[in-house]
């Protein structure tokens, strides 16, 4: 079945460091791919998305490129801030088009001043 | 523009009891999905409602049931609660083409079963 695998956390970085969180997926068809962020005690917020191969999603300095050849959607940011500390979830949408999201297990990011 | 609203925010129930959680979708959205997020895990899809019908269901027992009303709001009902049902329950709304436009999540209902 369809699945998403994320790098295990926690990831601890100093402020202004470069961030990469790896995400790979397995899916039949051509899913849309998403990154969601969850701050402590809150729900999920959509960070960025890509709907087809080679699309680059970007928002708030974060970027991710839909790589069909490597089935990956790695999240990157050039310079992290303390306020970026959160749990990040990679997800794909069920290609059958019913809207079901399949999530990875989440990666905790902690940014220290 | 109000986003997705869920109520209550926290709930404590006893094993064997029944619970109802509520969700109002974002204005303009017509599809509601429910997810269960256990501590330290990614959300798991429970089911999705569109036009007051259940469109798809995840791997959850029949104890989990839902409803969508004509105003697109939705309820999640869980019967015969088990300790393992303790989790954050998230509601997500979208247009039917959520796979393209994405989904808006509420802040969730934290259910604790004791």
mmCIF file of C-alpha atoms in Angstrom:
data_model
loop_
_atom_site.group_PDB
_atom_site.id
_atom_site.type_symbol
_atom_site.label_atom_id
_atom_site.label_comp_id
_atom_site.label_asym_id
_atom_site.label_seq_id
_atom_site.Cartn_x
_atom_site.Cartn_y
_atom_site.Cartn_z
ATOM 1 C CA UNK A 1 0.000 0.000 0.000
ATOM 2 C CA UNK A 2 0.877 3.652 -0.193
ATOM 3 C CA UNK A 3 3.251 4.937 2.464
ATOM 4 C CA UNK A 4 5.466 7.822 3.511
ATOM 5 C CA UNK A 5 8.788 7.507 5.316
ATOM 6 C CA UNK A 6 10.488 10.412 7.055
ATOM 7 C CA UNK A 7 13.892 10.693 8.638
ATOM 8 C CA UNK A 8 13.796 10.008 12.322
ATOM 9 C CA UNK A 9 14.151 12.830 14.754
ATOM 10 C CA UNK A 10 14.626 14.743 16.761
ATOM 11 C CA UNK A 11 16.688 17.090 14.661
ATOM 12 C CA UNK A 12 18.523 19.697 16.707
ATOM 13 C CA UNK A 13 20.054 22.712 14.969
ATOM 14 C CA UNK A 14 21.500 26.058 15.917
ATOM 15 C CA UNK A 15 19.766 29.190 14.708
ATOM 16 C CA UNK A 16 20.649 30.113 11.100
ATOM 17 C CA UNK A 17 21.740 26.546 10.272
ATOM 18 C CA UNK A 18 20.635 24.774 7.085
ATOM 19 C CA UNK A 19 17.759 22.334 7.427
ATOM 20 C CA UNK A 20 16.986 19.177 5.485
ATOM 21 C CA UNK A 21 14.281 16.723 6.478
ATOM 22 C CA UNK A 22 14.156 13.698 4.205
ATOM 23 C CA UNK A 23 10.900 12.247 2.953
ATOM 24 C CA UNK A 24 10.364 9.365 0.560
ATOM 25 C CA UNK A 25 7.122 7.826 -0.558
ATOM 26 C CA UNK A 26 5.613 4.745 -2.144
ATOM 27 C CA UNK A 27 2.478 5.198 -4.196
ATOM 28 C CA UNK A 28 0.690 3.956 -7.244
ATOM 29 C CA UNK A 29 -0.242 6.618 -9.720
ATOM 30 C CA UNK A 30 0.689 10.264 -9.290
ATOM 31 C CA UNK A 31 -0.011 11.591 -5.805
ATOM 32 C CA UNK A 32 0.112 15.165 -4.626
ATOM 33 C CA UNK A 33 2.689 15.749 -1.905
ATOM 34 C CA UNK A 34 2.466 17.961 1.156
ATOM 35 C CA UNK A 35 4.442 19.178 4.129
ATOM 36 C CA UNK A 36 2.477 20.032 7.257
ATOM 37 C CA UNK A 37 3.794 21.601 10.467
ATOM 38 C CA UNK A 38 2.421 21.076 13.963
ATOM 39 C CA UNK A 39 3.312 23.443 16.789
ATOM 40 C CA UNK A 40 2.934 22.219 20.371
ATOM 41 C CA UNK A 41 -0.686 21.786 21.371
ATOM 42 C CA UNK A 42 -2.027 22.728 17.966
ATOM 43 C CA UNK A 43 -3.418 21.121 14.845
ATOM 44 C CA UNK A 44 -1.633 20.798 11.528
ATOM 45 C CA UNK A 45 -0.866 23.719 9.245
ATOM 46 C CA UNK A 46 -0.184 23.281 5.555
ATOM 47 C CA UNK A 47 3.376 24.450 4.899
ATOM 48 C CA UNK A 48 3.719 23.712 1.184
ATOM 49 C CA UNK A 49 2.555 21.386 -1.529
ATOM 50 C CA UNK A 50 3.422 20.047 -4.988
ATOM 51 C CA UNK A 51 0.977 18.364 -7.315
ATOM 52 C CA UNK A 52 3.158 16.930 -10.072
ATOM 53 C CA UNK A 53 6.685 15.798 -10.803
ATOM 54 C CA UNK A 54 9.384 18.517 -10.734
ATOM 55 C CA UNK A 55 7.047 21.003 -9.044
ATOM 56 C CA UNK A 56 8.682 23.005 -6.278
ATOM 57 C CA UNK A 57 6.544 24.018 -3.337
ATOM 58 C CA UNK A 58 7.707 26.940 -1.219
ATOM 59 C CA UNK A 59 6.499 28.981 1.744
ATOM 60 C CA UNK A 60 8.094 31.007 4.556
ATOM 61 C CA UNK A 61 11.602 30.139 3.346
ATOM 62 C CA UNK A 62 10.900 26.400 3.205
ATOM 63 C CA UNK A 63 11.147 24.519 -0.092
ATOM 64 C CA UNK A 64 10.559 20.989 -1.358
ATOM 65 C CA UNK A 65 10.779 19.543 -4.873
ATOM 66 C CA UNK A 66 8.655 16.633 -6.100
ATOM 67 C CA UNK A 67 11.181 14.096 -7.427
ATOM 68 C CA UNK A 68 9.423 11.246 -9.161
ATOM 69 C CA UNK A 69 12.631 9.457 -10.150
ATOM 70 C CA UNK A 70 13.731 9.162 -6.511
ATOM 71 C CA UNK A 71 10.175 9.206 -5.039
ATOM 72 C CA UNK A 72 11.263 11.943 -2.662
ATOM 73 C CA UNK A 73 10.007 15.272 -1.343
ATOM 74 C CA UNK A 74 12.742 16.536 0.975
ATOM 75 C CA UNK A 75 12.070 19.690 3.008
ATOM 76 C CA UNK A 76 14.797 22.361 3.090
ATOM 77 C CA UNK A 77 15.345 25.770 4.613
ATOM 78 C CA UNK A 78 18.470 27.840 4.268
ATOM 79 C CA UNK A 79 18.453 29.468 7.700
ATOM 80 C CA UNK A 80 16.248 28.185 10.516
ATOM 81 C CA UNK A 81 14.914 30.260 13.380
ATOM 82 C CA UNK A 82 13.937 29.320 16.916
ATOM 83 C CA UNK A 83 10.318 29.847 15.887
ATOM 84 C CA UNK A 84 10.633 26.985 13.372
ATOM 85 C CA UNK A 85 10.785 24.494 16.244
ATOM 86 C CA UNK A 86 7.872 22.127 15.648
ATOM 87 C CA UNK A 87 6.952 18.691 14.301
ATOM 88 C CA UNK A 88 7.004 18.380 10.512
ATOM 89 C CA UNK A 89 4.890 15.831 8.653
ATOM 90 C CA UNK A 90 5.301 14.731 5.065
ATOM 91 C CA UNK A 91 2.114 13.447 3.441
ATOM 92 C CA UNK A 92 0.722 12.262 0.144
ATOM 93 C CA UNK A 93 -2.796 12.299 -1.132
ATOM 94 C CA UNK A 94 -4.435 9.095 -2.178
ATOM 95 C CA UNK A 95 -4.214 8.996 -5.978
ATOM 96 C CA UNK A 96 -7.709 7.576 -6.149
ATOM 97 C CA UNK A 97 -8.763 11.188 -5.634
ATOM 98 C CA UNK A 98 -10.932 10.708 -2.574
ATOM 99 C CA UNK A 99 -8.713 13.058 -0.642
ATOM 100 C CA UNK A 100 -7.307 10.645 1.898
ATOM 101 C CA UNK A 101 -3.954 11.849 3.247
ATOM 102 C CA UNK A 102 -1.248 9.370 4.193
ATOM 103 C CA UNK A 103 1.250 10.790 6.677
ATOM 104 C CA UNK A 104 4.766 9.979 7.687
ATOM 105 C CA UNK A 105 5.554 9.549 11.350
ATOM 106 C CA UNK A 106 6.712 13.131 11.777
ATOM 107 C CA UNK A 107 10.102 14.698 12.463
ATOM 108 C CA UNK A 108 10.660 16.911 15.482
ATOM 109 C CA UNK A 109 12.830 19.959 14.857
ATOM 110 C CA UNK A 110 14.380 21.851 17.739
ATOM 111 C CA UNK A 111 16.252 25.053 16.970
ATOM 112 C CA UNK A 112 18.504 26.471 19.685
ATOM 113 C CA UNK A 113 19.502 30.139 19.928
ATOM 114 C CA UNK B 1 -12.093 34.060 7.665
ATOM 115 C CA UNK B 2 -12.752 31.353 10.223
ATOM 116 C CA UNK B 3 -10.798 28.190 9.717
ATOM 117 C CA UNK B 4 -11.850 24.738 10.858
ATOM 118 C CA UNK B 5 -13.476 24.764 14.287
ATOM 119 C CA UNK B 6 -13.563 21.695 16.513
ATOM 120 C CA UNK B 7 -15.307 21.142 19.817
ATOM 121 C CA UNK B 8 -14.684 20.352 22.540
ATOM 122 C CA UNK B 9 -10.936 20.961 22.806
ATOM 123 C CA UNK B 10 -10.432 18.417 25.564
ATOM 124 C CA UNK B 11 -12.522 15.511 26.799
ATOM 125 C CA UNK B 12 -12.135 12.813 29.416
ATOM 126 C CA UNK B 13 -14.290 9.690 29.156
ATOM 127 C CA UNK B 14 -14.487 6.338 30.874
ATOM 128 C CA UNK B 15 -14.005 3.008 29.113
ATOM 129 C CA UNK B 16 -17.230 1.749 27.563
ATOM 130 C CA UNK B 17 -18.750 5.206 27.209
ATOM 131 C CA UNK B 18 -19.678 6.918 23.983
ATOM 132 C CA UNK B 19 -18.364 10.255 22.710
ATOM 133 C CA UNK B 20 -19.346 12.762 20.018
ATOM 134 C CA UNK B 21 -16.869 15.216 18.539
ATOM 135 C CA UNK B 22 -17.886 18.136 16.337
ATOM 136 C CA UNK B 23 -16.344 19.974 13.418
ATOM 137 C CA UNK B 24 -17.286 23.056 11.418
ATOM 138 C CA UNK B 25 -15.365 23.281 8.145
ATOM 139 C CA UNK B 26 -13.667 26.324 6.745
ATOM 140 C CA UNK B 27 -16.025 28.655 4.901
ATOM 141 C CA UNK B 28 -16.442 27.493 1.302
ATOM 142 C CA UNK B 29 -15.287 23.924 1.968
ATOM 143 C CA UNK B 30 -17.700 21.048 1.402
ATOM 144 C CA UNK B 31 -15.673 17.978 2.360
ATOM 145 C CA UNK B 32 -14.751 16.893 5.882
ATOM 146 C CA UNK B 33 -12.212 14.249 6.845
ATOM 147 C CA UNK B 34 -11.406 12.889 10.298
ATOM 148 C CA UNK B 35 -8.011 11.713 11.508
ATOM 149 C CA UNK B 36 -6.763 10.084 14.698
ATOM 150 C CA UNK B 37 -3.310 11.095 15.920
ATOM 151 C CA UNK B 38 -1.837 8.968 18.689
ATOM 152 C CA UNK B 39 0.920 10.498 20.765
ATOM 153 C CA UNK B 40 4.161 10.736 18.807
ATOM 154 C CA UNK B 41 2.604 9.409 15.599
ATOM 155 C CA UNK B 42 1.365 10.794 12.319
ATOM 156 C CA UNK B 43 -2.381 11.209 11.819
ATOM 157 C CA UNK B 44 -4.316 8.162 10.598
ATOM 158 C CA UNK B 45 -7.302 8.586 8.271
ATOM 159 C CA UNK B 46 -10.638 7.559 9.798
ATOM 160 C CA UNK B 47 -13.157 8.578 7.104
ATOM 161 C CA UNK B 48 -14.273 11.347 4.795
ATOM 162 C CA UNK B 49 -17.686 12.888 4.203
ATOM 163 C CA UNK B 50 -18.964 14.674 1.117
ATOM 164 C CA UNK B 51 -22.580 15.510 0.293
ATOM 165 C CA UNK B 52 -23.600 13.923 3.585
ATOM 166 C CA UNK B 53 -22.238 10.550 2.488
ATOM 167 C CA UNK B 54 -19.198 8.623 3.701
ATOM 168 C CA UNK B 55 -16.865 8.536 0.685
ATOM 169 C CA UNK B 56 -13.998 6.519 2.053
ATOM 170 C CA UNK B 57 -13.104 4.823 5.287
ATOM 171 C CA UNK B 58 -9.757 3.954 6.800
ATOM 172 C CA UNK B 59 -8.897 0.903 8.832
ATOM 173 C CA UNK B 60 -11.065 1.684 11.846
ATOM 174 C CA UNK B 61 -13.767 -0.497 13.435
ATOM 175 C CA UNK B 62 -17.479 0.153 13.172
ATOM 176 C CA UNK B 63 -17.373 1.703 16.643
ATOM 177 C CA UNK B 64 -16.267 4.805 14.772
ATOM 178 C CA UNK B 65 -19.100 6.440 12.875
ATOM 179 C CA UNK B 66 -19.805 9.846 11.492
ATOM 180 C CA UNK B 67 -22.287 12.212 10.010
ATOM 181 C CA UNK B 68 -22.276 15.274 7.826
ATOM 182 C CA UNK B 69 -25.043 17.859 7.977
ATOM 183 C CA UNK B 70 -26.476 19.986 5.138
ATOM 184 C CA UNK B 71 -24.358 22.956 6.305
ATOM 185 C CA UNK B 72 -21.242 20.709 5.804
ATOM 186 C CA UNK B 73 -20.473 20.448 9.520
ATOM 187 C CA UNK B 74 -19.685 16.991 10.794
ATOM 188 C CA UNK B 75 -19.693 14.765 13.850
ATOM 189 C CA UNK B 76 -17.490 11.849 14.797
ATOM 190 C CA UNK B 77 -18.997 9.303 17.158
ATOM 191 C CA UNK B 78 -17.060 6.624 18.968
ATOM 192 C CA UNK B 79 -18.924 3.912 20.882
ATOM 193 C CA UNK B 80 -17.684 1.513 23.543
ATOM 194 C CA UNK B 81 -14.540 3.520 24.186
ATOM 195 C CA UNK B 82 -11.265 1.711 24.747
ATOM 196 C CA UNK B 83 -8.124 2.993 26.421
ATOM 197 C CA UNK B 84 -6.455 2.823 22.998
ATOM 198 C CA UNK B 85 -8.882 5.393 21.635
ATOM 199 C CA UNK B 86 -7.055 8.071 23.607
ATOM 200 C CA UNK B 87 -5.652 10.413 20.976
ATOM 201 C CA UNK B 88 -5.905 13.780 19.301
ATOM 202 C CA UNK B 89 -8.785 13.745 16.823
ATOM 203 C CA UNK B 90 -8.307 16.102 13.919
ATOM 204 C CA UNK B 91 -10.874 17.351 11.479
ATOM 205 C CA UNK B 92 -9.763 18.548 8.043
ATOM 206 C CA UNK B 93 -11.874 20.332 5.479
ATOM 207 C CA UNK B 94 -11.344 20.843 1.775
ATOM 208 C CA UNK B 95 -13.007 21.312 -1.537
ATOM 209 C CA UNK B 96 -13.712 18.014 -3.250
ATOM 210 C CA UNK B 97 -10.415 18.358 -5.124
ATOM 211 C CA UNK B 98 -8.470 18.353 -1.877
ATOM 212 C CA UNK B 99 -5.691 16.379 -3.454
ATOM 213 C CA UNK B 100 -4.822 19.477 -5.474
ATOM 214 C CA UNK B 101 -5.679 22.384 -3.175
ATOM 215 C CA UNK B 102 -4.801 20.848 0.140
ATOM 216 C CA UNK B 103 -6.625 20.482 3.396
ATOM 217 C CA UNK B 104 -7.237 22.815 6.320
ATOM 218 C CA UNK B 105 -6.982 21.224 9.746
ATOM 219 C CA UNK B 106 -8.583 22.214 12.990
ATOM 220 C CA UNK B 107 -6.723 22.314 16.288
ATOM 221 C CA UNK B 108 -8.198 19.003 17.296
ATOM 222 C CA UNK B 109 -10.006 17.414 20.219
ATOM 223 C CA UNK B 110 -7.808 15.727 22.799
ATOM 224 C CA UNK B 111 -9.687 12.629 23.995
ATOM 225 C CA UNK B 112 -8.499 10.808 27.080
ATOM 226 C CA UNK B 113 -10.118 7.484 27.971
ATOM 227 C CA UNK B 114 -9.613 6.344 31.570
#
